[in-house]
Amino acid sequence: MKHAFVAAVAASFVASGANAQELFEMTSGYANNLPILGTASVAFVDKINSISTDVEFEHFNPGELVPALEMLDATSNGSVDAAYSTSGYWQGKMAAAGLFAAVPFGPEPGEMLAWMLYDDGLSYFQQMYDDNGYNVKVLLCGMYAPETSGWFKKEINSMEDLQGLNMRFFGLGAEVMAKLGVSTSLLAGGDIFPALERGAIDATEFSMPLVDANLGFYNIAKYNYFPGWHQPSTMFELLINKDKWEDLDEIAQNQIEIACMANLADNFAEGEAKNFPAMKENVEEHGVEIKNWNEEQLQHFETAWLEVADELAAEDAFFAEVWADLQEFREGYKLWGNNIYLPRPYTSVADQ
């Protein structure tokens, strides 16, 4: 009888614990069948659900709960509990948003992480949402190395060839392209191929070679340009409704943060591992031509970017403050970065 009573109490305890586990419905900006980009949000859910006894996340593809470009508002007002995204989508809402997503000619992943986690980046990131009235907690939850610079239907031989093009472009890089005479629009991933196919756009950038190949861009635009000057590194965010976040105890909050840090490392490594085979396949099986911007063209892009940055800083005090802070950090980082890494270009003996 005693054993039966203990068993009943234990069963009751387990059941009550299971019922106490809080469910977070999380919308993603990227479909779960997109390698690296879309699978990162699924991987985060797998990670947090494997270590937490207090919270459970459920993943939803774009449009299943809300459209991708409405995720911030939906998370803030509590229509959804959480969103996996990148702040560059909110460039039209907050001038500084792109600085926490991808900075043209900015830091590569190591330097960007240093600024975000060990300088002022992450605190500014939260402040941006707070100051603009968004009821969200933001966590850095993914990152990968440069994207491609774009897919073009026609070869670009001079900067004049860009003028008049209609192009899907993202974040602060879109401001640069607009200054160079390109008509830009921000389309969600699933809308890009149809726009290319019907001629609504002449070119697009979206992500890395493997991701872009999954969307079939090579069927229409055969010229794939590098390097990704507009996104030397790309950061991804986990937004959580702040009321939901503050209701969690410290252990549950820590578990989410730890799962995001693990996801960040996994996301970066996967991107580094899987894109060179994709580039090879794009060329050999799909007839893609890999093109590289020359130094003069890159200088045109950078000059335009610095003009954009000055204009945004003049218009928006918070952008100016964050931009100055990042520039100050980068100036200090040069002492380390310029000395510790092998110079570029360097001809390796192994390559001779």
mmCIF file of C-alpha atoms in Angstrom:
data_model
loop_
_atom_site.group_PDB
_atom_site.id
_atom_site.type_symbol
_atom_site.label_atom_id
_atom_site.label_comp_id
_atom_site.label_asym_id
_atom_site.label_seq_id
_atom_site.Cartn_x
_atom_site.Cartn_y
_atom_site.Cartn_z
ATOM 1 C CA MET A 1 0.000 0.000 0.000
ATOM 2 C CA LYS A 2 2.839 2.306 0.908
ATOM 3 C CA HIS A 3 4.545 1.660 -2.442
ATOM 4 C CA ALA A 4 1.316 2.376 -4.296
ATOM 5 C CA PHE A 5 0.948 5.691 -2.473
ATOM 6 C CA VAL A 6 4.541 6.724 -3.284
ATOM 7 C CA ALA A 7 4.051 5.760 -6.910
ATOM 8 C CA ALA A 8 0.868 7.814 -7.090
ATOM 9 C CA VAL A 9 2.568 10.848 -5.568
ATOM 10 C CA ALA A 10 5.487 10.517 -7.976
ATOM 11 C CA ALA A 11 3.157 10.201 -10.947
ATOM 12 C CA SER A 12 1.257 13.266 -9.793
ATOM 13 C CA PHE A 13 4.498 15.209 -9.435
ATOM 14 C CA VAL A 14 5.675 14.266 -12.922
ATOM 15 C CA ALA A 15 2.305 15.161 -14.399
ATOM 16 C CA SER A 16 2.202 18.520 -12.654
ATOM 17 C CA GLY A 17 5.778 19.209 -13.783
ATOM 18 C CA ALA A 18 4.856 18.416 -17.363
ATOM 19 C CA ASN A 19 1.811 20.680 -17.148
ATOM 20 C CA ALA A 20 3.920 23.472 -15.684
ATOM 21 C CA GLN A 21 6.255 23.460 -18.689
ATOM 22 C CA GLU A 22 5.480 26.641 -20.611
ATOM 23 C CA LEU A 23 4.966 26.429 -24.360
ATOM 24 C CA PHE A 24 6.456 29.138 -26.564
ATOM 25 C CA GLU A 25 5.112 29.335 -30.112
ATOM 26 C CA MET A 26 8.013 30.610 -32.214
ATOM 27 C CA THR A 27 7.631 31.904 -35.740
ATOM 28 C CA SER A 28 10.667 31.902 -38.013
ATOM 29 C CA GLY A 29 11.630 34.231 -40.816
ATOM 30 C CA TYR A 30 12.908 31.290 -42.864
ATOM 31 C CA ALA A 31 11.317 28.047 -44.032
ATOM 32 C CA ASN A 32 12.633 24.969 -42.239
ATOM 33 C CA ASN A 33 13.646 23.333 -45.541
ATOM 34 C CA LEU A 34 16.240 26.034 -46.258
ATOM 35 C CA PRO A 35 19.681 24.659 -45.335
ATOM 36 C CA ILE A 36 21.729 26.672 -42.810
ATOM 37 C CA LEU A 37 19.389 29.659 -42.865
ATOM 38 C CA GLY A 38 16.116 27.873 -42.168
ATOM 39 C CA THR A 39 17.461 24.872 -40.288
ATOM 40 C CA ALA A 40 19.127 27.153 -37.714
ATOM 41 C CA SER A 41 15.798 28.034 -36.123
ATOM 42 C CA VAL A 42 14.825 24.358 -36.012
ATOM 43 C CA ALA A 43 18.198 23.540 -34.451
ATOM 44 C CA PHE A 44 17.628 26.145 -31.748
ATOM 45 C CA VAL A 45 14.264 24.591 -30.893
ATOM 46 C CA ASP A 46 15.864 21.146 -30.695
ATOM 47 C CA LYS A 47 18.581 22.488 -28.418
ATOM 48 C CA ILE A 48 16.382 24.319 -25.958
ATOM 49 C CA ASN A 49 13.832 21.500 -25.799
ATOM 50 C CA SER A 50 16.584 19.009 -25.014
ATOM 51 C CA ILE A 51 17.898 20.905 -21.979
ATOM 52 C CA SER A 52 14.931 22.735 -20.459
ATOM 53 C CA THR A 53 12.313 21.342 -18.123
ATOM 54 C CA ASP A 54 10.554 24.706 -17.780
ATOM 55 C CA VAL A 55 9.956 25.806 -21.363
ATOM 56 C CA GLU A 56 9.227 24.125 -24.651
ATOM 57 C CA PHE A 57 9.476 25.886 -28.016
ATOM 58 C CA GLU A 58 7.349 24.992 -31.038
ATOM 59 C CA HIS A 59 8.652 26.031 -34.473
ATOM 60 C CA PHE A 60 6.423 27.572 -37.148
ATOM 61 C CA ASN A 61 7.396 28.449 -40.715
ATOM 62 C CA PRO A 62 6.884 31.942 -42.173
ATOM 63 C CA GLY A 63 3.221 32.666 -42.734
ATOM 64 C CA GLU A 64 1.898 29.861 -40.527
ATOM 65 C CA LEU A 65 1.365 32.267 -37.637
ATOM 66 C CA VAL A 66 2.272 35.651 -39.162
ATOM 67 C CA PRO A 67 4.071 36.825 -42.318
ATOM 68 C CA ALA A 68 7.855 37.060 -41.967
ATOM 69 C CA LEU A 69 7.969 40.843 -42.125
ATOM 70 C CA GLU A 70 5.351 41.166 -39.353
ATOM 71 C CA MET A 71 7.195 39.080 -36.755
ATOM 72 C CA LEU A 72 8.493 41.967 -34.670
ATOM 73 C CA ASP A 73 5.105 43.586 -34.158
ATOM 74 C CA ALA A 74 3.460 40.218 -33.513
ATOM 75 C CA THR A 75 6.030 39.281 -30.846
ATOM 76 C CA SER A 76 5.798 42.685 -29.215
ATOM 77 C CA ASN A 77 2.009 42.615 -28.944
ATOM 78 C CA GLY A 78 1.928 38.978 -27.824
ATOM 79 C CA SER A 79 0.276 37.530 -30.931
ATOM 80 C CA VAL A 80 3.223 35.144 -30.994
ATOM 81 C CA ASP A 81 5.537 34.289 -28.125
ATOM 82 C CA ALA A 82 8.845 34.420 -29.983
ATOM 83 C CA ALA A 83 10.426 34.954 -33.380
ATOM 84 C CA TYR A 84 13.697 33.850 -34.962
ATOM 85 C CA SER A 85 14.785 36.504 -37.398
ATOM 86 C CA THR A 86 17.379 39.120 -38.251
ATOM 87 C CA SER A 87 17.026 42.763 -37.307
ATOM 88 C CA GLY A 88 17.844 43.891 -40.847
ATOM 89 C CA TYR A 89 14.195 43.244 -41.658
ATOM 90 C CA TRP A 90 13.301 46.195 -39.413
ATOM 91 C CA GLN A 91 15.536 48.705 -41.216
ATOM 92 C CA GLY A 92 12.473 50.630 -42.338
ATOM 93 C CA LYS A 93 11.232 50.902 -38.743
ATOM 94 C CA MET A 94 14.503 51.772 -36.960
ATOM 95 C CA ALA A 95 17.522 53.306 -38.672
ATOM 96 C CA ALA A 96 20.026 51.427 -36.499
ATOM 97 C CA ALA A 97 18.467 47.993 -36.991
ATOM 98 C CA GLY A 98 20.871 47.028 -39.766
ATOM 99 C CA LEU A 99 23.877 47.624 -37.518
ATOM 100 C CA PHE A 100 22.809 44.566 -35.499
ATOM 101 C CA ALA A 101 22.317 42.404 -38.582
ATOM 102 C CA ALA A 102 24.985 43.080 -41.209
ATOM 103 C CA VAL A 103 27.270 46.093 -41.618
ATOM 104 C CA PRO A 104 28.611 46.787 -45.122
ATOM 105 C CA PHE A 105 32.422 46.582 -45.083
ATOM 106 C CA GLY A 106 32.053 45.916 -41.373
ATOM 107 C CA PRO A 107 33.389 43.307 -38.977
ATOM 108 C CA GLU A 108 33.750 39.662 -39.891
ATOM 109 C CA PRO A 109 32.225 37.156 -37.416
ATOM 110 C CA GLY A 110 34.992 37.102 -34.800
ATOM 111 C CA GLU A 111 35.233 40.856 -34.502
ATOM 112 C CA MET A 112 31.460 41.289 -34.595
ATOM 113 C CA LEU A 113 30.991 38.793 -31.775
ATOM 114 C CA ALA A 114 33.642 40.595 -29.753
ATOM 115 C CA TRP A 115 31.777 43.896 -30.087
ATOM 116 C CA MET A 116 28.392 42.321 -29.417
ATOM 117 C CA LEU A 117 29.300 40.168 -26.414
ATOM 118 C CA TYR A 118 32.265 41.910 -24.795
ATOM 119 C CA ASP A 119 31.711 45.555 -25.669
ATOM 120 C CA ASP A 120 28.518 47.567 -26.077
ATOM 121 C CA GLY A 121 26.759 45.869 -28.996
ATOM 122 C CA LEU A 122 24.290 43.675 -27.127
ATOM 123 C CA SER A 123 23.199 46.402 -24.705
ATOM 124 C CA TYR A 124 22.598 48.777 -27.615
ATOM 125 C CA PHE A 125 20.656 46.009 -29.371
ATOM 126 C CA GLN A 126 18.173 45.765 -26.481
ATOM 127 C CA GLN A 127 18.067 49.540 -26.064
ATOM 128 C CA MET A 128 17.012 49.959 -29.689
ATOM 129 C CA TYR A 129 13.891 47.880 -29.137
ATOM 130 C CA ASP A 130 13.158 49.453 -25.760
ATOM 131 C CA ASP A 131 13.505 53.032 -27.008
ATOM 132 C CA ASN A 132 11.175 52.326 -29.922
ATOM 133 C CA GLY A 133 8.458 50.905 -27.720
ATOM 134 C CA TYR A 134 8.800 47.225 -28.625
ATOM 135 C CA ASN A 135 7.915 44.861 -25.796
ATOM 136 C CA VAL A 136 10.582 42.265 -26.624
ATOM 137 C CA LYS A 137 13.681 40.669 -25.171
ATOM 138 C CA VAL A 138 16.373 40.185 -27.817
ATOM 139 C CA LEU A 139 19.029 37.460 -27.782
ATOM 140 C CA LEU A 140 21.821 36.865 -30.265
ATOM 141 C CA CYS A 141 20.993 33.377 -31.522
ATOM 142 C CA GLY A 142 22.814 32.757 -34.811
ATOM 143 C CA MET A 143 25.585 34.049 -37.029
ATOM 144 C CA TYR A 144 27.321 33.137 -40.209
ATOM 145 C CA ALA A 145 30.089 34.354 -42.473
ATOM 146 C CA PRO A 146 29.654 36.488 -45.620
ATOM 147 C CA GLU A 147 26.871 35.902 -48.072
ATOM 148 C CA THR A 148 27.242 36.166 -51.815
ATOM 149 C CA SER A 149 26.925 39.643 -53.268
ATOM 150 C CA GLY A 150 24.079 38.704 -55.567
ATOM 151 C CA TRP A 151 22.735 36.830 -58.567
ATOM 152 C CA PHE A 152 22.443 38.767 -61.827
ATOM 153 C CA LYS A 153 20.812 37.890 -65.130
ATOM 154 C CA LYS A 154 23.450 39.902 -66.984
ATOM 155 C CA GLU A 155 27.157 40.320 -66.321
ATOM 156 C CA ILE A 156 28.100 43.563 -64.565
ATOM 157 C CA ASN A 157 31.135 45.033 -66.312
ATOM 158 C CA SER A 158 30.984 48.535 -64.857
ATOM 159 C CA MET A 159 29.176 50.423 -62.116
ATOM 160 C CA GLU A 160 27.024 51.993 -64.827
ATOM 161 C CA ASP A 161 25.560 48.537 -65.515
ATOM 162 C CA LEU A 162 23.914 48.647 -62.096
ATOM 163 C CA GLN A 163 21.915 51.779 -62.807
ATOM 164 C CA GLY A 164 18.251 51.122 -63.455
ATOM 165 C CA LEU A 165 18.306 47.505 -62.250
ATOM 166 C CA ASN A 166 15.466 46.231 -60.091
ATOM 167 C CA MET A 167 16.987 44.107 -57.325
ATOM 168 C CA ARG A 168 15.917 42.395 -54.160
ATOM 169 C CA PHE A 169 18.306 43.611 -51.475
ATOM 170 C CA PHE A 170 18.514 43.508 -47.692
ATOM 171 C CA GLY A 171 19.286 45.888 -44.859
ATOM 172 C CA LEU A 172 21.888 48.613 -45.014
ATOM 173 C CA GLY A 173 23.292 47.195 -48.240
ATOM 174 C CA ALA A 174 20.023 48.140 -49.939
ATOM 175 C CA GLU A 175 20.680 51.774 -49.036
ATOM 176 C CA VAL A 176 24.055 51.524 -50.769
ATOM 177 C CA MET A 177 22.620 49.972 -53.913
ATOM 178 C CA ALA A 178 19.926 52.644 -54.060
ATOM 179 C CA LYS A 179 22.595 55.333 -53.940
ATOM 180 C CA LEU A 180 24.241 53.649 -56.929
ATOM 181 C CA GLY A 181 21.062 53.797 -58.983
ATOM 182 C CA VAL A 182 19.527 50.406 -58.216
ATOM 183 C CA SER A 183 15.825 50.181 -57.430
ATOM 184 C CA THR A 184 15.671 47.874 -54.403
ATOM 185 C CA SER A 185 12.893 45.970 -52.692
ATOM 186 C CA LEU A 186 12.890 43.668 -49.673
ATOM 187 C CA LEU A 187 11.210 40.372 -50.483
ATOM 188 C CA ALA A 188 10.839 37.355 -48.218
ATOM 189 C CA GLY A 189 12.740 34.263 -49.367
ATOM 190 C CA GLY A 190 9.787 32.459 -50.881
ATOM 191 C CA ASP A 191 8.806 35.473 -52.991
ATOM 192 C CA ILE A 192 12.169 35.963 -54.718
ATOM 193 C CA PHE A 193 12.169 33.223 -57.373
ATOM 194 C CA PRO A 194 8.692 34.126 -58.692
ATOM 195 C CA ALA A 195 9.778 37.778 -58.930
ATOM 196 C CA LEU A 196 12.890 36.791 -60.876
ATOM 197 C CA GLU A 197 10.890 34.468 -63.097
ATOM 198 C CA ARG A 198 8.294 37.027 -64.123
ATOM 199 C CA GLY A 199 10.880 39.804 -64.548
ATOM 200 C CA ALA A 200 9.743 41.952 -61.642
ATOM 201 C CA ILE A 201 13.380 41.989 -60.508
ATOM 202 C CA ASP A 202 16.562 41.678 -62.565
ATOM 203 C CA ALA A 203 18.807 40.441 -59.770
ATOM 204 C CA THR A 204 18.756 39.376 -56.149
ATOM 205 C CA GLU A 205 20.857 38.779 -53.110
ATOM 206 C CA PHE A 206 19.558 36.546 -50.363
ATOM 207 C CA SER A 207 22.008 34.257 -48.617
ATOM 208 C CA MET A 208 24.859 31.790 -49.049
ATOM 209 C CA PRO A 209 25.429 29.650 -52.194
ATOM 210 C CA LEU A 210 23.840 26.524 -50.699
ATOM 211 C CA VAL A 211 20.761 28.406 -49.517
ATOM 212 C CA ASP A 212 20.371 30.290 -52.790
ATOM 213 C CA ALA A 213 20.759 27.090 -54.786
ATOM 214 C CA ASN A 214 17.926 25.566 -52.781
ATOM 215 C CA LEU A 215 15.720 28.408 -54.005
ATOM 216 C CA GLY A 216 16.766 27.845 -57.621
ATOM 217 C CA PHE A 217 18.142 31.286 -58.456
ATOM 218 C CA TYR A 218 20.666 29.700 -60.846
ATOM 219 C CA ASN A 219 17.837 28.756 -63.182
ATOM 220 C CA ILE A 220 17.339 32.396 -64.117
ATOM 221 C CA ALA A 221 20.354 34.410 -62.946
ATOM 222 C CA LYS A 222 23.629 32.727 -63.935
ATOM 223 C CA TYR A 223 26.131 35.309 -62.651
ATOM 224 C CA ASN A 224 26.901 34.882 -58.950
ATOM 225 C CA TYR A 225 28.998 37.755 -57.553
ATOM 226 C CA PHE A 226 31.458 37.765 -54.645
ATOM 227 C CA PRO A 227 32.563 38.934 -52.105
ATOM 228 C CA GLY A 228 29.565 39.776 -49.932
ATOM 229 C CA TRP A 229 30.694 43.311 -49.096
ATOM 230 C CA HIS A 230 27.223 44.125 -47.777
ATOM 231 C CA GLN A 231 27.247 41.290 -45.215
ATOM 232 C CA PRO A 232 30.751 40.386 -43.979
ATOM 233 C CA SER A 233 28.914 38.681 -41.136
ATOM 234 C CA THR A 234 25.219 38.242 -40.492
ATOM 235 C CA MET A 235 23.633 38.067 -37.066
ATOM 236 C CA PHE A 236 20.328 36.440 -36.223
ATOM 237 C CA GLU A 237 18.109 37.278 -33.287
ATOM 238 C CA LEU A 238 15.672 35.490 -31.057
ATOM 239 C CA LEU A 239 12.908 37.866 -30.041
ATOM 240 C CA ILE A 240 10.767 36.880 -27.053
ATOM 241 C CA ASN A 241 7.734 38.772 -25.839
ATOM 242 C CA LYS A 242 9.103 40.617 -22.806
ATOM 243 C CA ASP A 243 6.178 39.740 -20.538
ATOM 244 C CA LYS A 244 6.712 36.058 -21.320
ATOM 245 C CA TRP A 245 10.464 36.441 -20.755
ATOM 246 C CA GLU A 246 10.076 38.159 -17.390
ATOM 247 C CA ASP A 247 7.665 35.474 -16.210
ATOM 248 C CA LEU A 248 10.429 32.871 -16.565
ATOM 249 C CA ASP A 249 12.729 32.122 -13.667
ATOM 250 C CA GLU A 250 16.463 32.744 -13.972
ATOM 251 C CA ILE A 251 17.294 29.118 -14.737
ATOM 252 C CA ALA A 252 14.876 28.992 -17.677
ATOM 253 C CA GLN A 253 16.220 32.298 -19.005
ATOM 254 C CA ASN A 254 19.782 30.986 -18.718
ATOM 255 C CA GLN A 255 18.829 27.809 -20.561
ATOM 256 C CA ILE A 256 17.469 29.819 -23.480
ATOM 257 C CA GLU A 257 20.598 31.966 -23.580
ATOM 258 C CA ILE A 258 22.850 28.894 -23.504
ATOM 259 C CA ALA A 259 20.856 27.221 -26.282
ATOM 260 C CA CYS A 260 21.256 30.386 -28.374
ATOM 261 C CA MET A 261 25.018 30.468 -27.832
ATOM 262 C CA ALA A 262 25.307 26.824 -28.852
ATOM 263 C CA ASN A 263 23.124 27.553 -31.876
ATOM 264 C CA LEU A 264 25.360 30.436 -32.868
ATOM 265 C CA ALA A 265 28.460 28.223 -32.968
ATOM 266 C CA ASP A 266 26.613 25.475 -34.832
ATOM 267 C CA ASN A 267 25.160 27.940 -37.358
ATOM 268 C CA PHE A 268 28.559 29.438 -38.139
ATOM 269 C CA ALA A 269 30.325 26.094 -38.503
ATOM 270 C CA GLU A 270 27.645 24.667 -40.793
ATOM 271 C CA GLY A 271 27.884 27.642 -43.123
ATOM 272 C CA GLU A 272 31.659 27.347 -43.337
ATOM 273 C CA ALA A 273 31.476 23.608 -44.043
ATOM 274 C CA LYS A 274 28.744 23.356 -46.651
ATOM 275 C CA ASN A 275 29.170 26.258 -49.047
ATOM 276 C CA PHE A 276 32.260 25.348 -51.019
ATOM 277 C CA PRO A 277 30.688 22.066 -52.220
ATOM 278 C CA ALA A 278 27.592 24.076 -53.168
ATOM 279 C CA MET A 279 29.670 26.545 -55.180
ATOM 280 C CA LYS A 280 31.319 23.659 -57.035
ATOM 281 C CA GLU A 281 27.961 22.079 -57.815
ATOM 282 C CA ASN A 282 26.496 25.412 -58.947
ATOM 283 C CA VAL A 283 29.289 25.799 -61.485
ATOM 284 C CA GLU A 284 29.623 22.220 -62.701
ATOM 285 C CA GLU A 285 25.968 21.172 -62.755
ATOM 286 C CA HIS A 286 24.006 24.393 -63.138
ATOM 287 C CA GLY A 287 26.210 26.535 -65.379
ATOM 288 C CA VAL A 288 26.765 29.300 -62.832
ATOM 289 C CA GLU A 289 29.613 31.740 -63.440
ATOM 290 C CA ILE A 290 31.392 32.876 -60.280
ATOM 291 C CA LYS A 291 32.337 36.532 -60.641
ATOM 292 C CA ASN A 292 34.361 38.767 -58.347
ATOM 293 C CA TRP A 293 34.051 42.505 -57.911
ATOM 294 C CA ASN A 294 37.395 44.142 -58.642
ATOM 295 C CA GLU A 295 39.074 46.533 -56.223
ATOM 296 C CA GLU A 296 37.811 49.641 -58.018
ATOM 297 C CA GLN A 297 34.219 48.393 -57.892
ATOM 298 C CA LEU A 298 34.526 47.511 -54.218
ATOM 299 C CA GLN A 299 35.823 51.007 -53.516
ATOM 300 C CA HIS A 300 32.737 52.440 -55.232
ATOM 301 C CA PHE A 301 30.518 50.317 -52.983
ATOM 302 C CA GLU A 302 32.440 51.363 -49.878
ATOM 303 C CA THR A 303 32.369 55.061 -50.779
ATOM 304 C CA ALA A 304 28.617 54.858 -51.250
ATOM 305 C CA TRP A 305 28.272 53.030 -47.911
ATOM 306 C CA LEU A 306 30.218 55.687 -46.010
ATOM 307 C CA GLU A 307 27.952 58.342 -47.518
ATOM 308 C CA VAL A 308 24.894 56.345 -46.416
ATOM 309 C CA ALA A 309 26.309 55.938 -42.903
ATOM 310 C CA ASP A 310 26.974 59.684 -42.623
ATOM 311 C CA GLU A 311 23.444 60.477 -43.802
ATOM 312 C CA LEU A 312 21.835 58.038 -41.381
ATOM 313 C CA ALA A 313 23.965 59.352 -38.512
ATOM 314 C CA ALA A 314 22.886 62.910 -39.334
ATOM 315 C CA GLU A 315 19.211 61.876 -39.363
ATOM 316 C CA ASP A 316 19.109 59.552 -36.344
ATOM 317 C CA ALA A 317 20.904 60.190 -33.054
ATOM 318 C CA PHE A 318 20.785 56.560 -31.934
ATOM 319 C CA PHE A 319 22.274 55.334 -35.219
ATOM 320 C CA ALA A 320 25.028 57.935 -34.778
ATOM 321 C CA GLU A 321 25.757 56.741 -31.228
ATOM 322 C CA VAL A 322 25.899 53.046 -32.141
ATOM 323 C CA TRP A 323 27.890 53.675 -35.325
ATOM 324 C CA ALA A 324 30.446 55.756 -33.392
ATOM 325 C CA ASP A 325 30.737 53.055 -30.734
ATOM 326 C CA LEU A 326 31.329 50.357 -33.344
ATOM 327 C CA GLN A 327 33.913 52.507 -35.128
ATOM 328 C CA GLU A 328 35.732 53.139 -31.839
ATOM 329 C CA PHE A 329 35.815 49.422 -31.084
ATOM 330 C CA ARG A 330 37.082 48.603 -34.573
ATOM 331 C CA GLU A 331 39.856 51.174 -34.278
ATOM 332 C CA GLY A 332 41.066 49.500 -31.086
ATOM 333 C CA TYR A 333 40.623 46.005 -32.514
ATOM 334 C CA LYS A 334 43.040 46.789 -35.369
ATOM 335 C CA LEU A 335 46.006 46.451 -33.010
ATOM 336 C CA TRP A 336 45.035 42.821 -32.488
ATOM 337 C CA GLY A 337 43.498 41.975 -35.844
ATOM 338 C CA ASN A 338 46.233 43.491 -38.017
ATOM 339 C CA ASN A 339 49.001 41.708 -36.123
ATOM 340 C CA ILE A 340 47.668 38.295 -35.174
ATOM 341 C CA TYR A 341 46.276 37.039 -38.493
ATOM 342 C CA LEU A 342 48.183 36.133 -41.633
ATOM 343 C CA PRO A 343 48.234 39.017 -44.092
ATOM 344 C CA ARG A 344 45.914 39.074 -47.084
ATOM 345 C CA PRO A 345 46.801 38.235 -49.732
ATOM 346 C CA TYR A 346 49.335 35.647 -48.616
ATOM 347 C CA THR A 347 50.584 32.912 -50.922
ATOM 348 C CA SER A 348 50.657 29.716 -48.917
ATOM 349 C CA VAL A 349 53.459 27.256 -49.607
ATOM 350 C CA ALA A 350 50.810 24.551 -49.701
ATOM 351 C CA ASP A 351 49.158 26.338 -52.648
ATOM 352 C CA GLN A 352 52.326 26.646 -54.713
#
